[in-house]
PDB file of C-alpha atoms in Angstrom:
ATOM      1  CA  LYS A  56       0.000   0.000   0.000  1.00  0.00           C
ATOM      2  CA  GLN A  57       1.372   3.380  -1.005  1.00  0.00           C
ATOM      3  CA  GLU A  58       2.225   5.716   1.858  1.00  0.00           C
ATOM      4  CA  VAL A  59       3.194   9.342   1.497  1.00  0.00           C
ATOM      5  CA  THR A  60       5.088  11.166   4.222  1.00  0.00           C
ATOM      6  CA  GLN A  61       5.794  14.865   4.440  1.00  0.00           C
ATOM      7  CA  ILE A  62       8.500  16.398   6.574  1.00  0.00           C
ATOM      8  CA  PRO A  63       8.390  18.664   8.442  1.00  0.00           C
ATOM      9  CA  ALA A  64       4.784  18.730   9.643  1.00  0.00           C
ATOM     10  CA  ALA A  65       5.089  22.428  10.371  1.00  0.00           C
ATOM     11  CA  LEU A  66       7.613  25.100   9.500  1.00  0.00           C
ATOM     12  CA  SER A  67       7.924  28.737  10.520  1.00  0.00           C
ATOM     13  CA  VAL A  68      10.407  30.991   8.736  1.00  0.00           C
ATOM     14  CA  PRO A  69      11.132  34.713   8.419  1.00  0.00           C
ATOM     15  CA  GLU A  70      10.173  36.466   5.211  1.00  0.00           C
ATOM     16  CA  GLY A  71      12.729  36.250   2.432  1.00  0.00           C
ATOM     17  CA  GLU A  72      14.137  32.885   3.387  1.00  0.00           C
ATOM     18  CA  ASN A  73      14.530  30.089   0.857  1.00  0.00           C
ATOM     19  CA  LEU A  74      13.004  26.833   2.062  1.00  0.00           C
ATOM     20  CA  VAL A  75      12.555  23.192   1.126  1.00  0.00           C
ATOM     21  CA  LEU A  76       9.592  20.959   1.817  1.00  0.00           C
ATOM     22  CA  ASN A  77      10.065  17.206   1.605  1.00  0.00           C
ATOM     23  CA  CYS A  78       7.804  14.418   0.411  1.00  0.00           C
ATOM     24  CA  SER A  79       8.592  10.711   0.336  1.00  0.00           C
ATOM     25  CA  PHE A  80       6.595   7.788  -0.981  1.00  0.00           C
ATOM     26  CA  THR A  81       7.008   4.065  -0.432  1.00  0.00           C
ATOM     27  CA  ASP A  82       6.111   2.654  -3.853  1.00  0.00           C
ATOM     28  CA  SER A  83       8.156   4.117  -6.686  1.00  0.00           C
ATOM     29  CA  ALA A  84       5.781   2.867  -9.393  1.00  0.00           C
ATOM     30  CA  ILE A  85       4.063   6.227  -9.739  1.00  0.00           C
ATOM     31  CA  TYR A  86       2.434   7.903 -12.691  1.00  0.00           C
ATOM     32  CA  ASN A  87       2.966  11.427 -11.468  1.00  0.00           C
ATOM     33  CA  LEU A  88       3.404  13.524  -8.356  1.00  0.00           C
ATOM     34  CA  GLN A  89       1.573  16.718  -7.595  1.00  0.00           C
ATOM     35  CA  TRP A  90       2.096  19.532  -5.103  1.00  0.00           C
ATOM     36  CA  PHE A  91      -0.923  21.433  -3.828  1.00  0.00           C
ATOM     37  CA  ARG A  92      -1.463  24.436  -1.638  1.00  0.00           C
ATOM     38  CA  GLN A  93      -4.372  24.618   0.798  1.00  0.00           C
ATOM     39  CA  ASP A  94      -5.381  27.758   2.660  1.00  0.00           C
ATOM     40  CA  PRO A  95      -7.221  27.302   5.971  1.00  0.00           C
ATOM     41  CA  GLY A  96     -10.732  25.902   5.509  1.00  0.00           C
ATOM     42  CA  LYS A  97     -10.455  25.988   1.730  1.00  0.00           C
ATOM     43  CA  GLY A  98      -9.922  23.655  -1.181  1.00  0.00           C
ATOM     44  CA  LEU A  99      -6.702  22.682  -2.874  1.00  0.00           C
ATOM     45  CA  THR A 100      -4.865  24.652  -5.526  1.00  0.00           C
ATOM     46  CA  SER A 101      -2.541  22.729  -7.781  1.00  0.00           C
ATOM     47  CA  LEU A 102       0.969  24.180  -7.826  1.00  0.00           C
ATOM     48  CA  LEU A 103       3.072  21.783  -9.849  1.00  0.00           C
ATOM     49  CA  LEU A 104       2.591  18.388 -11.455  1.00  0.00           C
ATOM     50  CA  ILE A 105       5.611  16.255 -12.321  1.00  0.00           C
ATOM     51  CA  GLN A 106       5.228  13.288 -14.638  1.00  0.00           C
ATOM     52  CA  SER A 107       7.150  10.147 -13.707  1.00  0.00           C
ATOM     53  CA  SER A 108       9.530  10.708 -16.623  1.00  0.00           C
ATOM     54  CA  GLN A 109      10.396  14.235 -15.503  1.00  0.00           C
ATOM     55  CA  ARG A 110      12.958  15.356 -12.958  1.00  0.00           C
ATOM     56  CA  GLU A 111      11.603  18.781 -12.083  1.00  0.00           C
ATOM     57  CA  GLN A 112       9.032  21.459 -12.765  1.00  0.00           C
ATOM     58  CA  THR A 113       9.247  25.180 -12.139  1.00  0.00           C
ATOM     59  CA  SER A 114       6.627  27.854 -11.716  1.00  0.00           C
ATOM     60  CA  GLY A 115       7.721  31.302 -10.622  1.00  0.00           C
ATOM     61  CA  ARG A 116       9.424  31.043  -7.241  1.00  0.00           C
ATOM     62  CA  LEU A 117       8.504  27.368  -6.931  1.00  0.00           C
ATOM     63  CA  ASN A 118      10.600  24.445  -8.063  1.00  0.00           C
ATOM     64  CA  ALA A 119       9.623  20.830  -7.527  1.00  0.00           C
ATOM     65  CA  SER A 120      11.990  17.938  -8.092  1.00  0.00           C
ATOM     66  CA  LEU A 121      11.297  14.233  -8.352  1.00  0.00           C
ATOM     67  CA  ASP A 122      13.618  11.310  -7.704  1.00  0.00           C
ATOM     68  CA  LYS A 123      11.361   8.422  -8.521  1.00  0.00           C
ATOM     69  CA  SER A 124      13.849   5.653  -7.799  1.00  0.00           C
ATOM     70  CA  SER A 125      14.455   6.859  -4.257  1.00  0.00           C
ATOM     71  CA  GLY A 126      10.818   7.766  -3.676  1.00  0.00           C
ATOM     72  CA  ARG A 127      11.381  11.438  -2.931  1.00  0.00           C
ATOM     73  CA  SER A 128      10.262  14.863  -4.049  1.00  0.00           C
ATOM     74  CA  THR A 129      11.130  18.312  -2.807  1.00  0.00           C
ATOM     75  CA  LEU A 130       9.341  21.621  -3.182  1.00  0.00           C
ATOM     76  CA  TYR A 131      11.699  24.568  -3.134  1.00  0.00           C
ATOM     77  CA  ILE A 132      10.265  28.000  -2.404  1.00  0.00           C
ATOM     78  CA  ALA A 133      12.552  30.917  -3.114  1.00  0.00           C
ATOM     79  CA  ALA A 134      12.390  34.259  -1.330  1.00  0.00           C
ATOM     80  CA  SER A 135       9.391  33.299   0.785  1.00  0.00           C
ATOM     81  CA  GLN A 136       6.604  35.812   1.427  1.00  0.00           C
ATOM     82  CA  PRO A 137       3.860  36.009   4.083  1.00  0.00           C
ATOM     83  CA  GLY A 138       1.365  35.180   1.333  1.00  0.00           C
ATOM     84  CA  ASP A 139       3.046  31.791   0.970  1.00  0.00           C
ATOM     85  CA  SER A 140       1.681  30.811   4.384  1.00  0.00           C
ATOM     86  CA  ALA A 141      -0.533  27.763   3.835  1.00  0.00           C
ATOM     87  CA  THR A 142      -0.490  23.988   4.074  1.00  0.00           C
ATOM     88  CA  TYR A 143       1.416  22.294   1.268  1.00  0.00           C
ATOM     89  CA  LEU A 144       0.271  18.834   0.241  1.00  0.00           C
ATOM     90  CA  CYS A 145       2.073  16.265  -1.831  1.00  0.00           C
ATOM     91  CA  ALA A 146       0.130  13.567  -3.675  1.00  0.00           C
ATOM     92  CA  VAL A 147       1.153  10.663  -5.895  1.00  0.00           C
ATOM     93  CA  LYS A 148      -0.791   8.812  -8.517  1.00  0.00           C
ATOM     94  CA  GLU A 149       0.286   5.205  -8.829  1.00  0.00           C
ATOM     95  CA  GLU A 150       0.525   3.424 -12.141  1.00  0.00           C
ATOM     96  CA  THR A 151      -2.169   0.968 -11.162  1.00  0.00           C
ATOM     97  CA  SER A 152      -4.426   3.054  -8.951  1.00  0.00           C
ATOM     98  CA  GLY A 153      -6.805   4.392 -11.555  1.00  0.00           C
ATOM     99  CA  SER A 154      -7.763   7.876 -10.499  1.00  0.00           C
ATOM    100  CA  ARG A 155      -6.668   7.595  -6.904  1.00  0.00           C
ATOM    101  CA  LEU A 156      -4.271  10.132  -5.496  1.00  0.00           C
ATOM    102  CA  THR A 157      -2.514   9.210  -2.270  1.00  0.00           C
ATOM    103  CA  PHE A 158      -1.898  12.301  -0.179  1.00  0.00           C
ATOM    104  CA  GLY A 159       0.574  13.127   2.523  1.00  0.00           C
ATOM    105  CA  GLU A 160      -0.576  14.871   5.677  1.00  0.00           C
ATOM    106  CA  GLY A 161       0.934  18.140   4.559  1.00  0.00           C
ATOM    107  CA  THR A 162       3.428  20.696   5.797  1.00  0.00           C
ATOM    108  CA  GLN A 163       1.950  23.762   7.476  1.00  0.00           C
ATOM    109  CA  LEU A 164       4.095  26.721   6.492  1.00  0.00           C
ATOM    110  CA  THR A 165       4.089  30.092   8.233  1.00  0.00           C
ATOM    111  CA  VAL A 166       6.146  32.925   6.776  1.00  0.00           C
ATOM    112  CA  ASN A 167       6.555  35.729   9.290  1.00  0.00           C
ATOM    113  CA  PRO A 168       6.859  39.364   8.131  1.00  0.00           C
TER     114      PRO A 168
ATOM    115  CA  GLU B 283     -11.197  30.327  -8.795  1.00  0.00           C
ATOM    116  CA  THR B 284     -10.534  26.829 -10.092  1.00  0.00           C
ATOM    117  CA  GLY B 285     -13.743  26.385 -12.078  1.00  0.00           C
ATOM    118  CA  VAL B 286     -15.152  23.978  -9.497  1.00  0.00           C
ATOM    119  CA  THR B 287     -17.841  25.255  -7.136  1.00  0.00           C
ATOM    120  CA  GLN B 288     -19.343  23.602  -4.087  1.00  0.00           C
ATOM    121  CA  THR B 289     -22.477  24.385  -2.092  1.00  0.00           C
ATOM    122  CA  PRO B 290     -23.115  24.851   0.697  1.00  0.00           C
ATOM    123  CA  ARG B 291     -19.779  26.014   2.027  1.00  0.00           C
ATOM    124  CA  HIS B 292     -20.783  25.186   5.594  1.00  0.00           C
ATOM    125  CA  LEU B 293     -23.354  22.686   6.869  1.00  0.00           C
ATOM    126  CA  VAL B 294     -24.401  21.705  10.357  1.00  0.00           C
ATOM    127  CA  MET B 295     -26.703  18.717  10.674  1.00  0.00           C
ATOM    128  CA  GLY B 296     -28.049  16.338  13.259  1.00  0.00           C
ATOM    129  CA  MET B 297     -27.512  12.603  13.043  1.00  0.00           C
ATOM    130  CA  THR B 298     -31.063  11.973  11.847  1.00  0.00           C
ATOM    131  CA  ASN B 299     -31.065  14.605   9.104  1.00  0.00           C
ATOM    132  CA  LYS B 300     -30.815  14.079   5.364  1.00  0.00           C
ATOM    133  CA  LYS B 301     -28.835  16.622   3.408  1.00  0.00           C
ATOM    134  CA  SER B 302     -26.998  16.854   0.103  1.00  0.00           C
ATOM    135  CA  LEU B 303     -23.741  18.423  -0.978  1.00  0.00           C
ATOM    136  CA  LYS B 304     -23.475  19.798  -4.487  1.00  0.00           C
ATOM    137  CA  CYS B 305     -20.509  20.196  -6.777  1.00  0.00           C
ATOM    138  CA  GLU B 306     -20.446  21.812 -10.198  1.00  0.00           C
ATOM    139  CA  GLN B 307     -17.536  22.104 -12.598  1.00  0.00           C
ATOM    140  CA  HIS B 308     -17.314  24.592 -15.450  1.00  0.00           C
ATOM    141  CA  LEU B 309     -14.194  23.154 -17.065  1.00  0.00           C
ATOM    142  CA  GLY B 310     -15.680  20.681 -19.503  1.00  0.00           C
ATOM    143  CA  HIS B 311     -14.130  17.784 -17.602  1.00  0.00           C
ATOM    144  CA  ASN B 312     -15.542  14.277 -17.718  1.00  0.00           C
ATOM    145  CA  ALA B 313     -14.362  12.881 -14.379  1.00  0.00           C
ATOM    146  CA  MET B 314     -15.394  14.020 -10.902  1.00  0.00           C
ATOM    147  CA  TYR B 315     -14.353  13.008  -7.404  1.00  0.00           C
ATOM    148  CA  TRP B 316     -15.375  13.281  -3.768  1.00  0.00           C
ATOM    149  CA  TYR B 317     -12.687  13.497  -1.079  1.00  0.00           C
ATOM    150  CA  LYS B 318     -12.926  13.660   2.705  1.00  0.00           C
ATOM    151  CA  GLN B 319     -10.454  15.670   4.746  1.00  0.00           C
ATOM    152  CA  SER B 320     -10.518  15.056   8.481  1.00  0.00           C
ATOM    153  CA  ALA B 321      -8.368  16.900  10.973  1.00  0.00           C
ATOM    154  CA  LYS B 322      -4.810  15.589  11.234  1.00  0.00           C
ATOM    155  CA  LYS B 323      -5.378  12.951   8.535  1.00  0.00           C
ATOM    156  CA  PRO B 324      -4.464  12.778   4.847  1.00  0.00           C
ATOM    157  CA  LEU B 325      -7.096  13.416   2.227  1.00  0.00           C
ATOM    158  CA  GLU B 326      -9.151  10.311   1.532  1.00  0.00           C
ATOM    159  CA  LEU B 327     -10.696   9.522  -1.830  1.00  0.00           C
ATOM    160  CA  MET B 328     -14.359   8.519  -1.496  1.00  0.00           C
ATOM    161  CA  PHE B 329     -15.837   8.189  -4.986  1.00  0.00           C
ATOM    162  CA  VAL B 330     -14.822   8.607  -8.614  1.00  0.00           C
ATOM    163  CA  TYR B 331     -17.149   9.157 -11.547  1.00  0.00           C
ATOM    164  CA  SER B 332     -16.139   9.017 -15.183  1.00  0.00           C
ATOM    165  CA  LEU B 333     -18.624   9.892 -17.905  1.00  0.00           C
ATOM    166  CA  GLU B 334     -21.345   9.826 -15.234  1.00  0.00           C
ATOM    167  CA  GLU B 335     -20.557   6.259 -14.210  1.00  0.00           C
ATOM    168  CA  ARG B 336     -19.100   5.387 -10.830  1.00  0.00           C
ATOM    169  CA  VAL B 337     -15.709   3.796 -11.377  1.00  0.00           C
ATOM    170  CA  GLU B 338     -14.422   3.735  -7.832  1.00  0.00           C
ATOM    171  CA  ASN B 339     -15.935   3.424  -4.382  1.00  0.00           C
ATOM    172  CA  ASN B 340     -13.237   3.479  -1.772  1.00  0.00           C
ATOM    173  CA  SER B 341     -15.045   1.421   0.903  1.00  0.00           C
ATOM    174  CA  VAL B 342     -17.286   4.298   1.910  1.00  0.00           C
ATOM    175  CA  PRO B 343     -20.204   3.606   4.319  1.00  0.00           C
ATOM    176  CA  SER B 344     -23.632   3.486   2.735  1.00  0.00           C
ATOM    177  CA  ARG B 345     -24.759   6.559   4.682  1.00  0.00           C
ATOM    178  CA  PHE B 346     -22.878   8.463   1.947  1.00  0.00           C
ATOM    179  CA  SER B 347     -24.593   8.151  -1.429  1.00  0.00           C
ATOM    180  CA  PRO B 348     -23.128   9.844  -4.514  1.00  0.00           C
ATOM    181  CA  GLU B 349     -25.034  10.873  -7.604  1.00  0.00           C
ATOM    182  CA  CYS B 350     -23.726  12.139 -10.930  1.00  0.00           C
ATOM    183  CA  PRO B 351     -26.638  13.195 -13.168  1.00  0.00           C
ATOM    184  CA  ASN B 352     -24.349  14.657 -15.841  1.00  0.00           C
ATOM    185  CA  SER B 353     -20.677  15.356 -16.367  1.00  0.00           C
ATOM    186  CA  SER B 354     -20.898  18.837 -14.821  1.00  0.00           C
ATOM    187  CA  HIS B 355     -22.677  17.989 -11.577  1.00  0.00           C
ATOM    188  CA  LEU B 356     -21.906  15.731  -8.662  1.00  0.00           C
ATOM    189  CA  PHE B 357     -23.903  15.288  -5.482  1.00  0.00           C
ATOM    190  CA  LEU B 358     -23.188  13.600  -2.172  1.00  0.00           C
ATOM    191  CA  HIS B 359     -26.365  12.617  -0.341  1.00  0.00           C
ATOM    192  CA  LEU B 360     -25.965  12.313   3.416  1.00  0.00           C
ATOM    193  CA  HIS B 361     -28.198  10.227   5.686  1.00  0.00           C
ATOM    194  CA  THR B 362     -27.929   9.344   9.395  1.00  0.00           C
ATOM    195  CA  LEU B 363     -24.362  10.512   9.719  1.00  0.00           C
ATOM    196  CA  GLN B 364     -22.145  10.121  12.769  1.00  0.00           C
ATOM    197  CA  PRO B 365     -20.173  12.837  14.573  1.00  0.00           C
ATOM    198  CA  GLU B 366     -16.945  11.314  13.229  1.00  0.00           C
ATOM    199  CA  ASP B 367     -18.171  12.170   9.724  1.00  0.00           C
ATOM    200  CA  SER B 368     -17.553  15.835  10.504  1.00  0.00           C
ATOM    201  CA  ALA B 369     -14.907  16.955   8.031  1.00  0.00           C
ATOM    202  CA  LEU B 370     -14.167  19.080   4.993  1.00  0.00           C
ATOM    203  CA  TYR B 371     -15.619  17.433   1.884  1.00  0.00           C
ATOM    204  CA  LEU B 372     -13.822  18.333  -1.291  1.00  0.00           C
ATOM    205  CA  CYS B 373     -14.946  17.848  -4.860  1.00  0.00           C
ATOM    206  CA  ALA B 374     -12.532  17.683  -7.772  1.00  0.00           C
ATOM    207  CA  SER B 375     -12.698  17.211 -11.526  1.00  0.00           C
ATOM    208  CA  SER B 376     -10.300  16.245 -14.271  1.00  0.00           C
ATOM    209  CA  GLN B 377     -10.202  15.652 -17.982  1.00  0.00           C
ATOM    210  CA  GLY B 378      -9.944  11.905 -18.248  1.00  0.00           C
ATOM    211  CA  LEU B 379      -8.736   9.305 -15.793  1.00  0.00           C
ATOM    212  CA  ALA B 380      -5.146   8.353 -15.082  1.00  0.00           C
ATOM    213  CA  PHE B 381      -5.025   5.283 -17.260  1.00  0.00           C
ATOM    214  CA  LEU B 382      -6.279   7.229 -20.282  1.00  0.00           C
ATOM    215  CA  SER B 383      -4.030  10.237 -19.991  1.00  0.00           C
ATOM    216  CA  SER B 384      -0.766  10.959 -18.258  1.00  0.00           C
ATOM    217  CA  TYR B 385      -1.825  14.565 -17.736  1.00  0.00           C
ATOM    218  CA  ASN B 386      -4.628  13.893 -15.328  1.00  0.00           C
ATOM    219  CA  GLU B 387      -4.513  16.989 -13.208  1.00  0.00           C
ATOM    220  CA  GLN B 388      -7.348  17.348 -10.735  1.00  0.00           C
ATOM    221  CA  PHE B 389      -8.879  20.716  -9.978  1.00  0.00           C
ATOM    222  CA  PHE B 390     -10.463  21.107  -6.563  1.00  0.00           C
ATOM    223  CA  GLY B 391     -13.416  23.058  -5.276  1.00  0.00           C
ATOM    224  CA  PRO B 392     -13.340  25.069  -2.041  1.00  0.00           C
ATOM    225  CA  GLY B 393     -15.000  22.334  -0.029  1.00  0.00           C
ATOM    226  CA  THR B 394     -18.003  22.017   2.254  1.00  0.00           C
ATOM    227  CA  ARG B 395     -17.266  22.141   5.979  1.00  0.00           C
ATOM    228  CA  LEU B 396     -19.643  19.591   7.528  1.00  0.00           C
ATOM    229  CA  THR B 397     -20.381  19.380  11.225  1.00  0.00           C
ATOM    230  CA  VAL B 398     -22.502  16.508  12.532  1.00  0.00           C
ATOM    231  CA  LEU B 399     -23.977  17.080  15.977  1.00  0.00           C
TER     232      LEU B 399
END
């Protein structure tokens, strides 16, 4: 059974700092991996989707990498801002899971002004 | 705005009530999903519909009953719920399912915050 773990569970940083969020998964037979952002009490916003054949994806100040063989992904946030404060979720789609995404519990990020 | 709307945004109900959650997507997608998000737990997939047919039921209790009358609308009918069913219920949609397309990105609605008393 696929399990997704995110470390750390919570992170508090001063504004302007570069930071890395980690995601690991137990079964490397994945179709893709997706990073989401969730603001308190709200739905999910997709940030980056990495196909299994890709190594990284970039969008603005965000960069996500994927090492499928070792079962790891990182989300790098450059020059963090208070508006980046949210919970960041990692999810993997397995090759044989149909439409199922397996989610991690998330990293709660607070960027202090 | 992701193109996926959910109503109501908040719902409080007793254990004997019957209520329904509604989801509508304006993206022209043909697959829709219900997820449950409980405090301190990962998101859990509940149901998947593709082309208005249910293709996945992730061992969800029968007190949750989904309905997909067309590709743009998805309902979750609730009946005799338990307090532990209190959670954020999220709807999502995508164009195609994973095994048909490698670019199956799901777009989520804002969720319905459900409290069962």
